[in-house]
PDB file of C-alpha atoms in Angstrom:
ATOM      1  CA  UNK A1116       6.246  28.525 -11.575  1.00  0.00           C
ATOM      2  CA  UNK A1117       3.303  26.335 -10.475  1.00  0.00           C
ATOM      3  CA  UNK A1118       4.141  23.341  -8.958  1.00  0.00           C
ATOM      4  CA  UNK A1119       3.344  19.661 -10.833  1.00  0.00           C
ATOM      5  CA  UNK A1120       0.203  18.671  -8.407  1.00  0.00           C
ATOM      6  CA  UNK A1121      -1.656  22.629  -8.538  1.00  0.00           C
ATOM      7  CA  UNK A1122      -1.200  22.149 -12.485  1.00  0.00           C
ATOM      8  CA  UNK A1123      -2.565  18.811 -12.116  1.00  0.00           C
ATOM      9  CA  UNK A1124      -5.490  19.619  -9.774  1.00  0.00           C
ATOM     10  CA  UNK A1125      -6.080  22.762 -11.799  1.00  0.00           C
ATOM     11  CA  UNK A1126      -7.250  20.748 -14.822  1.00  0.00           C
ATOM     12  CA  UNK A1127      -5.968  23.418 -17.299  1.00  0.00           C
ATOM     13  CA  UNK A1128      -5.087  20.644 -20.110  1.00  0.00           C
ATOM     14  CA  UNK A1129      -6.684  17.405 -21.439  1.00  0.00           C
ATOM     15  CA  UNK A1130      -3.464  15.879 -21.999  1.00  0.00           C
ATOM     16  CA  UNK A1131      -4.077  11.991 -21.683  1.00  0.00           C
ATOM     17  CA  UNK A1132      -1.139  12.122 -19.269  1.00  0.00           C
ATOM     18  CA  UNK A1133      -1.905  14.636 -17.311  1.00  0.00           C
ATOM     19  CA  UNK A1134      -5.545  13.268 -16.838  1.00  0.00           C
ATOM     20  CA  UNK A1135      -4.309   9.729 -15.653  1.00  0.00           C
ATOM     21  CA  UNK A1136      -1.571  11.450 -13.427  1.00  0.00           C
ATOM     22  CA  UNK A1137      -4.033  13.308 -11.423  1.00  0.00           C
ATOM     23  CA  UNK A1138      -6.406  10.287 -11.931  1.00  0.00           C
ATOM     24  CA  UNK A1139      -3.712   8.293  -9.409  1.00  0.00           C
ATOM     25  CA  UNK A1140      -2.668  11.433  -7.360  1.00  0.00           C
ATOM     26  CA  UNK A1141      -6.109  12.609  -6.802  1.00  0.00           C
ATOM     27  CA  UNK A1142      -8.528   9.353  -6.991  1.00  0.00           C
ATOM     28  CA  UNK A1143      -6.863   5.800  -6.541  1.00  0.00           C
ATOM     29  CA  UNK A1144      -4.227   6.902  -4.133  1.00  0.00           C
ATOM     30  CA  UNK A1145      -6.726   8.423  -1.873  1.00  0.00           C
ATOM     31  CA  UNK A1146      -9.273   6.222  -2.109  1.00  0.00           C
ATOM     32  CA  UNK A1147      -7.081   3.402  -1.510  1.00  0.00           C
ATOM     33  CA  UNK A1148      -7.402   4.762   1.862  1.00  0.00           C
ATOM     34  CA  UNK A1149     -11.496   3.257   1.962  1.00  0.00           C
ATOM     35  CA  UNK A1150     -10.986  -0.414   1.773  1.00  0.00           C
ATOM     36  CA  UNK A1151      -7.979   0.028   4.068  1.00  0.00           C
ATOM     37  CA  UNK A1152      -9.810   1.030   6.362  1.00  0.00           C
ATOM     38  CA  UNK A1153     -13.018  -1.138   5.842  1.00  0.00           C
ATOM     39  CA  UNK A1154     -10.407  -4.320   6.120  1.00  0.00           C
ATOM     40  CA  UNK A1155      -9.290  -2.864   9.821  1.00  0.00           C
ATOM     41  CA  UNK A1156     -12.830  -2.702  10.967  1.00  0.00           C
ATOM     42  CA  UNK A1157     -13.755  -6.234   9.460  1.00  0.00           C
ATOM     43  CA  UNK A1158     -10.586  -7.565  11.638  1.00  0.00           C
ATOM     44  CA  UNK A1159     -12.032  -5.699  14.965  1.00  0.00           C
ATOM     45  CA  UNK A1160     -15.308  -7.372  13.883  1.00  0.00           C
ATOM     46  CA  UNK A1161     -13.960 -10.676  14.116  1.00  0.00           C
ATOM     47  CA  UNK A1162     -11.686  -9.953  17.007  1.00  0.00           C
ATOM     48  CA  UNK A1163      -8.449 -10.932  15.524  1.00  0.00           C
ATOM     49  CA  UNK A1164      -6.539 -10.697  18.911  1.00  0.00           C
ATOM     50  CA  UNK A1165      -8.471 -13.656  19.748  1.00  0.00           C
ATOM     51  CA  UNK A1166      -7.745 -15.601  16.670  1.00  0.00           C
ATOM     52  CA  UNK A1167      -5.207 -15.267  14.330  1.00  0.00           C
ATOM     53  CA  UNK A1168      -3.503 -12.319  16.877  1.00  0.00           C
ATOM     54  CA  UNK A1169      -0.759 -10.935  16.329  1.00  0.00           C
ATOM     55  CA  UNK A1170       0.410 -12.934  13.594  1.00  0.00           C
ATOM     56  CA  UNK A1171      -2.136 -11.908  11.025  1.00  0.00           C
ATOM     57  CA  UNK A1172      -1.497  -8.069  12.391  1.00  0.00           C
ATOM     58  CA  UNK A1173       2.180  -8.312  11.301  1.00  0.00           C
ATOM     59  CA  UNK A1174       1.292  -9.968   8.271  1.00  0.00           C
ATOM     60  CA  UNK A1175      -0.701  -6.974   7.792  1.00  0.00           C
ATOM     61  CA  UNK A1176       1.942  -4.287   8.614  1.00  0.00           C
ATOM     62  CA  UNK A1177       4.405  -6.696   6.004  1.00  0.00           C
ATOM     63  CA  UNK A1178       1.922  -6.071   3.161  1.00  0.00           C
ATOM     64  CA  UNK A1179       1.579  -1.979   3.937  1.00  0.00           C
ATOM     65  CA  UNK A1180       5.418  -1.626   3.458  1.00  0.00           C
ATOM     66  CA  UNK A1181       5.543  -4.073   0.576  1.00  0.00           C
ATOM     67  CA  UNK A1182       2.921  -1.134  -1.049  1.00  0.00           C
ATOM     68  CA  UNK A1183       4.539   1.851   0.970  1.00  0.00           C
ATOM     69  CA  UNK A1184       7.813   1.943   0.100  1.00  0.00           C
ATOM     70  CA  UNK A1185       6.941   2.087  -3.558  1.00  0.00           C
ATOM     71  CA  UNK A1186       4.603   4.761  -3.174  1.00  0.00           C
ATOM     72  CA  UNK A1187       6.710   6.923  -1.409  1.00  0.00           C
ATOM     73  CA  UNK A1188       9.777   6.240  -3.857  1.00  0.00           C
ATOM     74  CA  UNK A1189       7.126   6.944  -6.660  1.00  0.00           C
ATOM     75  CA  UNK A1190       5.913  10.269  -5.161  1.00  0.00           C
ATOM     76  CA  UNK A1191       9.404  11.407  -4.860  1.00  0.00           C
ATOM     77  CA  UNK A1192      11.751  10.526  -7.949  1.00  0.00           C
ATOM     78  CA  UNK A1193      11.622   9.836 -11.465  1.00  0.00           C
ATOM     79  CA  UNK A1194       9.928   6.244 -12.779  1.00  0.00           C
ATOM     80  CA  UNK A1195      12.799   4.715 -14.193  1.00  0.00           C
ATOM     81  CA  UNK A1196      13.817   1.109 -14.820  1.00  0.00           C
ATOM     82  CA  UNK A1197      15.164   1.322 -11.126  1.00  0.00           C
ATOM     83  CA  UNK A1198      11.475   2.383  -9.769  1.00  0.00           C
ATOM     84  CA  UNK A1199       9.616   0.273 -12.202  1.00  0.00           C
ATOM     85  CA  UNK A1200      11.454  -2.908 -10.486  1.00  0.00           C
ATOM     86  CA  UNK A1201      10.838  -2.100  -7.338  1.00  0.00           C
ATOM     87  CA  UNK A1202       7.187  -1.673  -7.931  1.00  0.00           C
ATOM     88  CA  UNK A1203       6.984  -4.741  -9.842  1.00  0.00           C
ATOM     89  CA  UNK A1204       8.641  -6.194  -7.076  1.00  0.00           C
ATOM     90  CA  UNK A1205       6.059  -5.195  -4.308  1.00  0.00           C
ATOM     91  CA  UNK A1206       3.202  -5.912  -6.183  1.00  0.00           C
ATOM     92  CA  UNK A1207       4.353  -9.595  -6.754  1.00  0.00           C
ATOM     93  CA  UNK A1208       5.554  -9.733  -3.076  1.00  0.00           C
ATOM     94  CA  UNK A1209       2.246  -8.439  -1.904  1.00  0.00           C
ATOM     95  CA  UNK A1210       0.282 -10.696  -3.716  1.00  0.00           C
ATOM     96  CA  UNK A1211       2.109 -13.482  -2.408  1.00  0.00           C
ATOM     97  CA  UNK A1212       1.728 -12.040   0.982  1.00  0.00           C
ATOM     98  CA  UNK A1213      -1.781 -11.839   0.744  1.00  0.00           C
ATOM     99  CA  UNK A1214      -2.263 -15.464  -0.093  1.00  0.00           C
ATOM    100  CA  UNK A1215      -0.317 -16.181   3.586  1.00  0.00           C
ATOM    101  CA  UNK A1216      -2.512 -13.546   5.322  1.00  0.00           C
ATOM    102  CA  UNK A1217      -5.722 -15.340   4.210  1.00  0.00           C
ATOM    103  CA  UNK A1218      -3.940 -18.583   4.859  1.00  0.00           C
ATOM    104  CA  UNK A1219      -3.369 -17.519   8.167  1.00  0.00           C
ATOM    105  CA  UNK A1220      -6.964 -15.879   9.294  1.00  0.00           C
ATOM    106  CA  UNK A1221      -8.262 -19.398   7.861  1.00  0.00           C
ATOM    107  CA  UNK A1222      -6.106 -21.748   9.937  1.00  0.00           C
ATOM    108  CA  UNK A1223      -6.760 -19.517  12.997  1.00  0.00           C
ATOM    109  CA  UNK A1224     -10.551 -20.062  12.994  1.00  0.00           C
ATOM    110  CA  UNK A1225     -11.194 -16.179  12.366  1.00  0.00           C
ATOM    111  CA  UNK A1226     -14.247 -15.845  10.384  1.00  0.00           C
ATOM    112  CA  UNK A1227     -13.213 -14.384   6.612  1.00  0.00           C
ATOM    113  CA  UNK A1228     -16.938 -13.197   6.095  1.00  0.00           C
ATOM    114  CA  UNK A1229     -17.875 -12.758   2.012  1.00  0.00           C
ATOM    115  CA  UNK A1230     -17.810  -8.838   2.780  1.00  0.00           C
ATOM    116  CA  UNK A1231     -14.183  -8.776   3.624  1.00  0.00           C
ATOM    117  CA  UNK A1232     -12.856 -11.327   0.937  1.00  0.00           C
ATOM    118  CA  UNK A1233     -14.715  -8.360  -1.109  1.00  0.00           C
ATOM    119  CA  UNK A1234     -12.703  -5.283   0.425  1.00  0.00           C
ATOM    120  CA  UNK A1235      -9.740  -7.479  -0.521  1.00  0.00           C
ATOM    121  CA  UNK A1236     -10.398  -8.105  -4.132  1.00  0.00           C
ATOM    122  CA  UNK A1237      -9.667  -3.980  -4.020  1.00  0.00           C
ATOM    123  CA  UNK A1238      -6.710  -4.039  -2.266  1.00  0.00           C
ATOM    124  CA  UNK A1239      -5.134  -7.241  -3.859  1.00  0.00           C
ATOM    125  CA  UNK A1240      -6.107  -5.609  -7.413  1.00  0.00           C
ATOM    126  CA  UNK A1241      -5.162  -1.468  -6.991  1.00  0.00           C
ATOM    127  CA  UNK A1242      -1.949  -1.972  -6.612  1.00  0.00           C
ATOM    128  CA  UNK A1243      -1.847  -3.866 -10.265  1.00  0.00           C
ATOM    129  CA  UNK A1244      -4.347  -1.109 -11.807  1.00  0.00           C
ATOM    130  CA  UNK A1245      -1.675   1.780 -10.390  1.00  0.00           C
ATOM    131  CA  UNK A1246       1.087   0.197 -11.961  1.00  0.00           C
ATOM    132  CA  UNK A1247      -0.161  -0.126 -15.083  1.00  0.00           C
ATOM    133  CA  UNK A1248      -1.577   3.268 -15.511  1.00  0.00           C
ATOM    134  CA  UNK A1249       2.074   4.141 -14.466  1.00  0.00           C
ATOM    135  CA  UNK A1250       3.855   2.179 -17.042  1.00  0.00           C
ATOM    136  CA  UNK A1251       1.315   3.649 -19.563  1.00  0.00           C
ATOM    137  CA  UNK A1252       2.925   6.872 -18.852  1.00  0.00           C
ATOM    138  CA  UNK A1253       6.109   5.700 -18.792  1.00  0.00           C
ATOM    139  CA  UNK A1254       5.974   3.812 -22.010  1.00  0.00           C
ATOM    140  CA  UNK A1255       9.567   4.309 -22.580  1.00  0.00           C
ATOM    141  CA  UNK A1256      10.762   3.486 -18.941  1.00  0.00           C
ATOM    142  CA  UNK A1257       9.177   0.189 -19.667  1.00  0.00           C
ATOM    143  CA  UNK A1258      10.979  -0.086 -22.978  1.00  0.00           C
ATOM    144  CA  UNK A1259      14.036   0.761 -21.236  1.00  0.00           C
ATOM    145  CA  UNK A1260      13.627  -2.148 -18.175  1.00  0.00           C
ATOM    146  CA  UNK A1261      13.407  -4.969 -20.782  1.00  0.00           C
ATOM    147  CA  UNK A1262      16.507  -4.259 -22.242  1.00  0.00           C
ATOM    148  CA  UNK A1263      18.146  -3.992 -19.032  1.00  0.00           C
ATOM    149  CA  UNK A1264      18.570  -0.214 -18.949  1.00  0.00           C
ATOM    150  CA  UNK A1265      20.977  -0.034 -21.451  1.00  0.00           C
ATOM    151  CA  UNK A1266      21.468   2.997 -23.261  1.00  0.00           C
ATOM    152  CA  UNK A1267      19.988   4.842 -19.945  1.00  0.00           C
ATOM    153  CA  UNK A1268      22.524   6.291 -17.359  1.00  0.00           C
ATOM    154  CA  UNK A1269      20.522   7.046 -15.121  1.00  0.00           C
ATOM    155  CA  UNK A1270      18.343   3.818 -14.927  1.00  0.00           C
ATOM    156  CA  UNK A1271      19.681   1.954 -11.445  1.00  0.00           C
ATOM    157  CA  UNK A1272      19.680   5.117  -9.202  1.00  0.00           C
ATOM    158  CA  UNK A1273      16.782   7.089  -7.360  1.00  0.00           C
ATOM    159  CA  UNK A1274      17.077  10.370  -9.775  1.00  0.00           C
ATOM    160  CA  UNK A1275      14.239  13.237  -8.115  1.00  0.00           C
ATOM    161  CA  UNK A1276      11.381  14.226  -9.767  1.00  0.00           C
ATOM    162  CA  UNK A1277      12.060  17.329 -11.688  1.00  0.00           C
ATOM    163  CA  UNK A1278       8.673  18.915 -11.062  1.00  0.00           C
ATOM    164  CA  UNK A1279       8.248  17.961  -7.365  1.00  0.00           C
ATOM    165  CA  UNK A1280       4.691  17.241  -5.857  1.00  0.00           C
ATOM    166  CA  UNK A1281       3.971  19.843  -3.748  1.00  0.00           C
ATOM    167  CA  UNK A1282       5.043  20.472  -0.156  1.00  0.00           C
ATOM    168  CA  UNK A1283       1.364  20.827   0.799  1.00  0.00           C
ATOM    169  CA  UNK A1284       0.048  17.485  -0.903  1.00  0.00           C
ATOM    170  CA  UNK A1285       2.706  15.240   0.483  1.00  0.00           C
ATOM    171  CA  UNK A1286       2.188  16.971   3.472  1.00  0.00           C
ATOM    172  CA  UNK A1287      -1.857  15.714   2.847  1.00  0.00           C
ATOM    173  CA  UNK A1288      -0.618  12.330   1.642  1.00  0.00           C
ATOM    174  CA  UNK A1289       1.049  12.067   4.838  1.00  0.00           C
ATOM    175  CA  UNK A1290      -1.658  13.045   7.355  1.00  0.00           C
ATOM    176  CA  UNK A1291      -3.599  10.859   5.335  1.00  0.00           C
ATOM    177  CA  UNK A1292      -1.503   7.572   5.941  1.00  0.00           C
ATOM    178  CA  UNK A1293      -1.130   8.419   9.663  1.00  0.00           C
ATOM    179  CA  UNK A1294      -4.445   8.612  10.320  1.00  0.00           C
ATOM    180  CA  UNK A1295      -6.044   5.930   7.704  1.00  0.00           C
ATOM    181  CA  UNK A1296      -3.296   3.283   8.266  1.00  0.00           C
ATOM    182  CA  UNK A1297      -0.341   3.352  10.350  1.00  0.00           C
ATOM    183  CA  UNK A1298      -2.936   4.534  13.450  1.00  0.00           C
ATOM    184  CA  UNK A1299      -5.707   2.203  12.831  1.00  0.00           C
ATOM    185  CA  UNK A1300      -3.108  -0.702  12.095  1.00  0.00           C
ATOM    186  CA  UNK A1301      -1.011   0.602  14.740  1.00  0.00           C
ATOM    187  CA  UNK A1302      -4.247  -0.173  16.882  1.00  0.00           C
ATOM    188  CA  UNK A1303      -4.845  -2.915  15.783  1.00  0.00           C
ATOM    189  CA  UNK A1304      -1.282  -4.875  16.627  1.00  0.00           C
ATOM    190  CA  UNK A1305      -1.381  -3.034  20.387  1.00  0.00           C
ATOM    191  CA  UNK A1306      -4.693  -4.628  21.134  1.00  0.00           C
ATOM    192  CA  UNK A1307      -3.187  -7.950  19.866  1.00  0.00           C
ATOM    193  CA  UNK A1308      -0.175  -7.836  21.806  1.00  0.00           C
ATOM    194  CA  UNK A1309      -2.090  -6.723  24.612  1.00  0.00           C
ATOM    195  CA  UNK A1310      -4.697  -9.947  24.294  1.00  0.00           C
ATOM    196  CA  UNK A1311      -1.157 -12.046  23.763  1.00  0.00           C
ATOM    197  CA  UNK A1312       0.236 -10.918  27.057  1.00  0.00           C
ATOM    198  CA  UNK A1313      -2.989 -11.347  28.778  1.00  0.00           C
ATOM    199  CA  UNK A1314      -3.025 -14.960  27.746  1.00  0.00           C
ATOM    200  CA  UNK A1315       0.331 -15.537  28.963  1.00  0.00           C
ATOM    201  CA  UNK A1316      -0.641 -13.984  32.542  1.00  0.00           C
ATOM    202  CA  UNK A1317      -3.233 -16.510  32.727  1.00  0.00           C
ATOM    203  CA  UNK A1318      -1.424 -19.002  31.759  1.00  0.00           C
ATOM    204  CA  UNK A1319       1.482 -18.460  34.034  1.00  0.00           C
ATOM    205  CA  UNK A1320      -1.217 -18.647  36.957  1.00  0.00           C
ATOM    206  CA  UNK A1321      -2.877 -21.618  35.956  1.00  0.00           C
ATOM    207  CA  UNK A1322       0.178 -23.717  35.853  1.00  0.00           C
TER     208      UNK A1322
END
């Protein structure tokens, strides 16, 4: 039996479903990946280590797991009432967070140039437009989360998918995150940590 994502890819239905799943495995979870990466090299630009520093960079890594751990819950198990909540729960968390990172570039003097408020009308607004293609397809799951899961034993535990995403795209999905955020963000908070220690060094001597 073919796995979920090769049917998917294949394109061998026009099932409304189908379409908008491998719209969101295939287009806005990959190219969620572009303004990620455009937002790291607008922070080099400005040279956040000497601004906001590392405060801003873990502000950054905050709003990656607030989106991460849903994603990788999502691309795993079932939606249910359970998954819905939690990725109703990041999206409002990350929103929130967002407001502090911009907060926080702004107080530090680091120059939020038109082009990256831009790149971060995508990221503040992809997580809402994957969610609610989600809950389109999960009409039901919805349904089910306003009344509290009743009627639904299975709606406050992880329950795994029962067509599984292949080996070889989470595998993709994977590589993908390592080398489109966790190592350009991982960059990112070194070179501020570095800056930060520097700073102390010179401090130290010039007392």
């Amino acid at each position: 039996m073919r796995d979920r994502a090769a049917e998917i890819a294949a394109g061998t239905t026009v099932d409304v479903g189908d379409v908008t799943t491998r719209y969101l495995l295939y287009g806005l979870l990959p190219g969620w990946f572009v303004p990620g990466l455009a937002d790291w090299v607008m922070h080099r630009r400005t040279r956040i280590e000497d601004t906001s520093g590392t405060k801003e960079s873990l502000i950054h890594s905050l709003m990656m797991a607030e989106v991460g751990l849903p994603i990788a819950l999502t691309l795993r198990y079932e939606v249910n009432p359970l998954l819905l909540a939690v990725q109703l729960g990041g999206a409002a968390v990350h929103e929130a967070t967002a407001l502090w990172d911009v907060r926080t570039a702004v107080d530090s003097d680091r120059e939020v140039k038109p082009l990256e408020q831009h790149i971060h009308s995508f990221l503040e607004s992809l997580p809402f437009a994957a969610l609610a293609a989600l809950m389109c397809l999960h009409a039901d799951q919805v349904k089910s989360l306003t009344r509290g899961g009743r009627g639904h034993k299975d709606a406050w535990r992880l329950v795994p998918r029962r067509r599984p995403l292949s080996p070889g795209y989470l595998t993709g999905i994977g590589a993908a995150i390592g080398a489109c955020v966790l190592l350009p963000y991982g960059e990112e908070l070194l070179r501020c940590l570095r800056t930060a220690r520097a700073r102390k060094k010179l401090s130290r001597k010039g007392r």
